[in-house]
Tab-separated table of C-alpha atoms in Angstrom:
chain	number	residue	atom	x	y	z
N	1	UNK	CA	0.000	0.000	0.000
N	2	UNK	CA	1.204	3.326	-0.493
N	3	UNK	CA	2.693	5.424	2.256
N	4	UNK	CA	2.975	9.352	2.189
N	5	UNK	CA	5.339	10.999	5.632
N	6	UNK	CA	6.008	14.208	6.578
N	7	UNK	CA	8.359	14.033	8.500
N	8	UNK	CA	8.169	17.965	10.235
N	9	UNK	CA	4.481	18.710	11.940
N	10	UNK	CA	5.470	21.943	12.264
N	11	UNK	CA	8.303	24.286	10.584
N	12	UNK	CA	9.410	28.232	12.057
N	13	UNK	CA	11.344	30.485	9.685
N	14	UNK	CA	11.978	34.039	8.785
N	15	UNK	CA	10.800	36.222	6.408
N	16	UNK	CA	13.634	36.284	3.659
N	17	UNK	CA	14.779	32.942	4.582
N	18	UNK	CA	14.812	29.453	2.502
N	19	UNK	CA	12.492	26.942	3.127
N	20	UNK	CA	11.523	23.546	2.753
N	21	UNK	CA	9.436	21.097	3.518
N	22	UNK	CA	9.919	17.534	3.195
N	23	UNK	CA	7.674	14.327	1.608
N	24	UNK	CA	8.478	11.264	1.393
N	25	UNK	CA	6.361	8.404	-0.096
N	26	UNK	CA	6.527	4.878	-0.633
N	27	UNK	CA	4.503	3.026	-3.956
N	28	UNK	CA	5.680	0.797	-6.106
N	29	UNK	CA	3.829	1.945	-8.848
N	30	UNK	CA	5.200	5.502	-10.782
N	31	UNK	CA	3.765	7.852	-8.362
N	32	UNK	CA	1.492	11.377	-9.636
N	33	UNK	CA	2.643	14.180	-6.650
N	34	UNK	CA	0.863	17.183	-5.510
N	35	UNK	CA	1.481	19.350	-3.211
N	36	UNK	CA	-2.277	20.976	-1.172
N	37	UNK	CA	-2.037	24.430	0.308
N	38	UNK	CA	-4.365	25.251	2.916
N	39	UNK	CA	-4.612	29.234	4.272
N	40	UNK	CA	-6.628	29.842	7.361
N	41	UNK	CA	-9.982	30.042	7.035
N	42	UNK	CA	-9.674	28.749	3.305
N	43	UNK	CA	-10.658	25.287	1.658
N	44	UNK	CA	-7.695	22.849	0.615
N	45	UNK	CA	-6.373	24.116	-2.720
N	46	UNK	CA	-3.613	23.127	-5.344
N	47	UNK	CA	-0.305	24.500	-5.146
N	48	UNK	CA	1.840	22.256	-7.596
N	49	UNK	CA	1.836	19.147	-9.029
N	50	UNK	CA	5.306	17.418	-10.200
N	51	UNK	CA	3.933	16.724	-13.561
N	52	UNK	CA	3.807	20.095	-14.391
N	53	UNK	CA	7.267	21.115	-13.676
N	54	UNK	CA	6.190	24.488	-12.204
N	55	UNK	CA	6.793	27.220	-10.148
N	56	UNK	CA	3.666	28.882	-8.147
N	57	UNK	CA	3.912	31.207	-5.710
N	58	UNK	CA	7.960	31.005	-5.779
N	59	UNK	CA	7.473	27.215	-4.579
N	60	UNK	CA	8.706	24.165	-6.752
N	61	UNK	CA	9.293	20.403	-6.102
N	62	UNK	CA	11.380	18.105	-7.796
N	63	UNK	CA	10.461	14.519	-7.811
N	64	UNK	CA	13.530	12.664	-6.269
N	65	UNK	CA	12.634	8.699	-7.269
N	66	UNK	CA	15.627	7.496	-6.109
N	67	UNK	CA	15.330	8.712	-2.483
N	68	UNK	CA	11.089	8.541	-2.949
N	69	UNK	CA	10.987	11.962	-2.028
N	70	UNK	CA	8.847	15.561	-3.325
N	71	UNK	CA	9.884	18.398	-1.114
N	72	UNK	CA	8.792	21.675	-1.331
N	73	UNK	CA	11.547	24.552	-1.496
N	74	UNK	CA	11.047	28.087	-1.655
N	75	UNK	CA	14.259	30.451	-1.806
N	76	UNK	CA	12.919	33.027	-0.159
N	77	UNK	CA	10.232	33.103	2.610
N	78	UNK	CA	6.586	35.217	3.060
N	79	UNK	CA	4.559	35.837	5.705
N	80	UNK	CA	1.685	35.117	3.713
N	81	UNK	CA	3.018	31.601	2.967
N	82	UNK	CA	1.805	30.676	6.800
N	83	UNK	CA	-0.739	28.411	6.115
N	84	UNK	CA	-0.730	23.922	6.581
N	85	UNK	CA	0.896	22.041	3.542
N	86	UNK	CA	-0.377	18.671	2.340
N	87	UNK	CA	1.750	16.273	0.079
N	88	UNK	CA	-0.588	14.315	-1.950
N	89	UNK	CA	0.318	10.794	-4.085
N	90	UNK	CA	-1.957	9.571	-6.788
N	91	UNK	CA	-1.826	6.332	-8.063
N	92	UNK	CA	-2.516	4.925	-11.393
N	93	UNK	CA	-6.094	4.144	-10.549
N	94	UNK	CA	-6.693	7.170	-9.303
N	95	UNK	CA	-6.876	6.384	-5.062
N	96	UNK	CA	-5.085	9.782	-3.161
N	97	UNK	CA	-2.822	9.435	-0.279
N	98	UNK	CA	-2.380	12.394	1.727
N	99	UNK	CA	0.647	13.280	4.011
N	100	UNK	CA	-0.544	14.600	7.733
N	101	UNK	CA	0.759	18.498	6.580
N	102	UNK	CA	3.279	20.570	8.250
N	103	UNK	CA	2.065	23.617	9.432
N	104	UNK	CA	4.682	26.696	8.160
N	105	UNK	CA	5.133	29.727	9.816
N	106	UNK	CA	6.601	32.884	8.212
N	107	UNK	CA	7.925	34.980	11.052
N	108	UNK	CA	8.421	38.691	10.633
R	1	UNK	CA	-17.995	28.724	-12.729
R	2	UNK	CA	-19.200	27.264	-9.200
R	3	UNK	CA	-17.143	26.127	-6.823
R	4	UNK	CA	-17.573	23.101	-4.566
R	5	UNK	CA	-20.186	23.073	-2.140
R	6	UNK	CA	-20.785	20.881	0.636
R	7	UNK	CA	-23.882	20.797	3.279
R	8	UNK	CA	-24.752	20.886	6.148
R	9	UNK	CA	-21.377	22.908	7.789
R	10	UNK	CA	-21.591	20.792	11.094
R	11	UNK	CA	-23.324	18.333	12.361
R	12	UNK	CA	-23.692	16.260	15.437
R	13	UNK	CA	-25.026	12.706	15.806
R	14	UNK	CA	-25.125	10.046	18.109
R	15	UNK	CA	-23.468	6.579	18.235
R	16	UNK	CA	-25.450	3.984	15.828
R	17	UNK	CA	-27.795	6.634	13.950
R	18	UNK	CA	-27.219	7.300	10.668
R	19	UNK	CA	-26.295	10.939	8.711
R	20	UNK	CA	-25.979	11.674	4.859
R	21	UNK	CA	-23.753	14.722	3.672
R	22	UNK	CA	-23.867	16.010	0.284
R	23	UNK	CA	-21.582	17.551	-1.957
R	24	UNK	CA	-21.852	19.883	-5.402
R	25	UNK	CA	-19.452	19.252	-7.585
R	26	UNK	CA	-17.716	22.630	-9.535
R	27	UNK	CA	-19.219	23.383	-12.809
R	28	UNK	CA	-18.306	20.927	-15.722
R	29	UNK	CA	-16.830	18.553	-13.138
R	30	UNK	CA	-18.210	14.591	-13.358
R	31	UNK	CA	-15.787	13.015	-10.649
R	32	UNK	CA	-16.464	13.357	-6.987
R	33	UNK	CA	-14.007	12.009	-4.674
R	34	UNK	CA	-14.987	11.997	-0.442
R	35	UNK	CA	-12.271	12.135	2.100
R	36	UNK	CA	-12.408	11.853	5.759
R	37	UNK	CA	-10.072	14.005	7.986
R	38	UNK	CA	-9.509	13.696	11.814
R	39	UNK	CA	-8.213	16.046	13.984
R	40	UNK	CA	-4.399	17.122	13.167
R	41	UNK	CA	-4.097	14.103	9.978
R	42	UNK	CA	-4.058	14.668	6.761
R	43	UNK	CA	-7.170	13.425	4.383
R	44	UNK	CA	-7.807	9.737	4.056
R	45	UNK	CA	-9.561	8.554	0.868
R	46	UNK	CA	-12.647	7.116	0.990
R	47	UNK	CA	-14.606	6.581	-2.364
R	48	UNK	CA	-14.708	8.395	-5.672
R	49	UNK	CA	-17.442	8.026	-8.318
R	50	UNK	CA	-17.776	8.613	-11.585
R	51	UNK	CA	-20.508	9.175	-13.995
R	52	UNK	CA	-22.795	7.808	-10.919
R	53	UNK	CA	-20.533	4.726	-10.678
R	54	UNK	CA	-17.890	4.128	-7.374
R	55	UNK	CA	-14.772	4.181	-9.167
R	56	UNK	CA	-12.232	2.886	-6.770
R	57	UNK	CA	-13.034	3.096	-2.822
R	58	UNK	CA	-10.351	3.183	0.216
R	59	UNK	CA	-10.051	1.287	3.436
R	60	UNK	CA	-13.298	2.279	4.547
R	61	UNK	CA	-16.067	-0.753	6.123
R	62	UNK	CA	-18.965	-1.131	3.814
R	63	UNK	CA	-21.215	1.121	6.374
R	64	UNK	CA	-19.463	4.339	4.456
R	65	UNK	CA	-21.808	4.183	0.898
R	66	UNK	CA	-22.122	7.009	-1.350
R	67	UNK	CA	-24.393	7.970	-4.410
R	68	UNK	CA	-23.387	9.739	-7.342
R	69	UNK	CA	-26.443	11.761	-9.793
R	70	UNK	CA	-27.111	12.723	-13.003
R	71	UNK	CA	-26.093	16.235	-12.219
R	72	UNK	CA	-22.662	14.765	-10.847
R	73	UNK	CA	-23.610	15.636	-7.248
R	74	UNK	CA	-22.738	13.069	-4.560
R	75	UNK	CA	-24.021	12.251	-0.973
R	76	UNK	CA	-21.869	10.118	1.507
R	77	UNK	CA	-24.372	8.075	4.088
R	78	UNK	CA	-22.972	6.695	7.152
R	79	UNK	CA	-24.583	4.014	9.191
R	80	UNK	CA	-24.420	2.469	12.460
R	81	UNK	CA	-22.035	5.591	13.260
R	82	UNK	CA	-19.420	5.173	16.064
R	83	UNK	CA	-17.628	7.907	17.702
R	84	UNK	CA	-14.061	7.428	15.909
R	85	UNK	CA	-16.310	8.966	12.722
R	86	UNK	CA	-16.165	11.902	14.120
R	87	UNK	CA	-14.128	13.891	11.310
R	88	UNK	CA	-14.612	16.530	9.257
R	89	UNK	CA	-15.553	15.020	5.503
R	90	UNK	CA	-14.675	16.463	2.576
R	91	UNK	CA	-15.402	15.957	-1.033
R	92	UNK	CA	-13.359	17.318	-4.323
R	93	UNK	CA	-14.478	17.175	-7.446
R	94	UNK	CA	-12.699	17.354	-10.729
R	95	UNK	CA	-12.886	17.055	-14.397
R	96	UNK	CA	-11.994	13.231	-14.714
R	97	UNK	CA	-11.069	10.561	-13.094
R	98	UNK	CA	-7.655	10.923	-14.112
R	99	UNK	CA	-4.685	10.485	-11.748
R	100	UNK	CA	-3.011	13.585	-12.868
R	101	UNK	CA	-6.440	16.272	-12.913
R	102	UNK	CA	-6.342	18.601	-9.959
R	103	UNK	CA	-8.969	17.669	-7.727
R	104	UNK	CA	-11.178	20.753	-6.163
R	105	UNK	CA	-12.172	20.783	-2.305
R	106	UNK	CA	-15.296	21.618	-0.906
R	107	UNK	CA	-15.149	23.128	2.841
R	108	UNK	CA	-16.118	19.986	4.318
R	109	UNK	CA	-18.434	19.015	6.920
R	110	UNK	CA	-17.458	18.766	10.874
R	111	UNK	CA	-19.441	15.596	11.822
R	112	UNK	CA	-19.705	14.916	15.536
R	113	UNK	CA	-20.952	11.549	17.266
R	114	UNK	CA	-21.638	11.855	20.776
């Protein structure tokens, strides 16, 4: 069965500073990945998704088979990137596995 | 466009009686997938349906049933309900059931069994 950890329930940084958080899955299928963004007081949306090879909101992911792993970087820290990030894996018949988040919070 | 909509907000129930939520999907959207999330996890798959058909289902016992309509909007019953169901359930919908379409959230229901 397919496994999706992060490993960090929580994550502090700085305004200005690098961050990332960290998702690591297990499948022995070839995985889809997704990362959910959830703001407070806001329904669970898209951020990225690894097939797309993009960058929103300054965040990208780069799918790391070897080590199983899809973390989330972003150079440069905001304040309004507080908010509780999911890592999501899709499997070829379609069944999501979600991570249990890590809450991130942009100090000023 | 609409987006997801899910009713009632909250509920609360008591152990063994039964509750039906119901979800919208957004405009132009046939798939409806339902997910169950307890306090401080992440979402846990429970069924998805398409074109009024369950189209794959998680590790949920068979008291968790769902419907799907014509119009693409879904319910989720729940019977015999027990007081580790006490979640908030949400539903997504997207364009097909494909394992790369973004899926869109609804903003859930807080279900409560005393």
């Amino acid at each position: 069965a397919q496994r999706v950890t992060q490993p960090e329930k929580l994550l502090s940084v700085f305004k200005g500073a690098p961050v990332e958080l960290k998702c690591n899955y297990s499948y022995s299928g070839s995985p889809e990945l997704f990362w959910y963004v959830q703001y407070s007081r806001q329904r669970l949306q898209l951020l990225l998704r690894h097939i797309s090879r993009e960058s929103i909101k300054g965040f990208t992911a780069d799918l790391n088979k070897g080590e199983t792993s899809f973390h989330l970087k972003k150079p440069f820290a905001q304040e309004e990137d507080s908010a509780m990030y999911y890592c999501a894996l899709v499997t070829i018949a379609g069944k999501s596995t979600f991570g249990d988040g890590t809450t991130l919070t942009v100090k000023p | 466009e609409t987006g997801v909509t899910q009713s009632p907000t909250h509920l609360i129930k008591t152990r063994g009686q039964q509750v039906t939520l119901r979800c919208s999907s957004q405009s132009g959207h046939n798939t409806v997938s339902w997910y169950q999330q307890a306090l401080g996890q992440g979402p846990q798959f429970i069924f998805q349906y398409y074109r009024e058909e369950e189209n794959g289902r998680g590790n949920f016992p068979p008291r968790f049933s769902g419907l799907q309509f014509p119009n693409y909007s879904s319910e989720l019953n729940v019977n015999a309900l027990e007081l580790d169901d006490s979640a908030l359930y949400l539903c997504a919908s997207s364009q097909v059931p494909r394992n790369t379409d973004t899926q869109y959230f609804g903003p859930g229901t807080r279900l409560t069994v005393l």
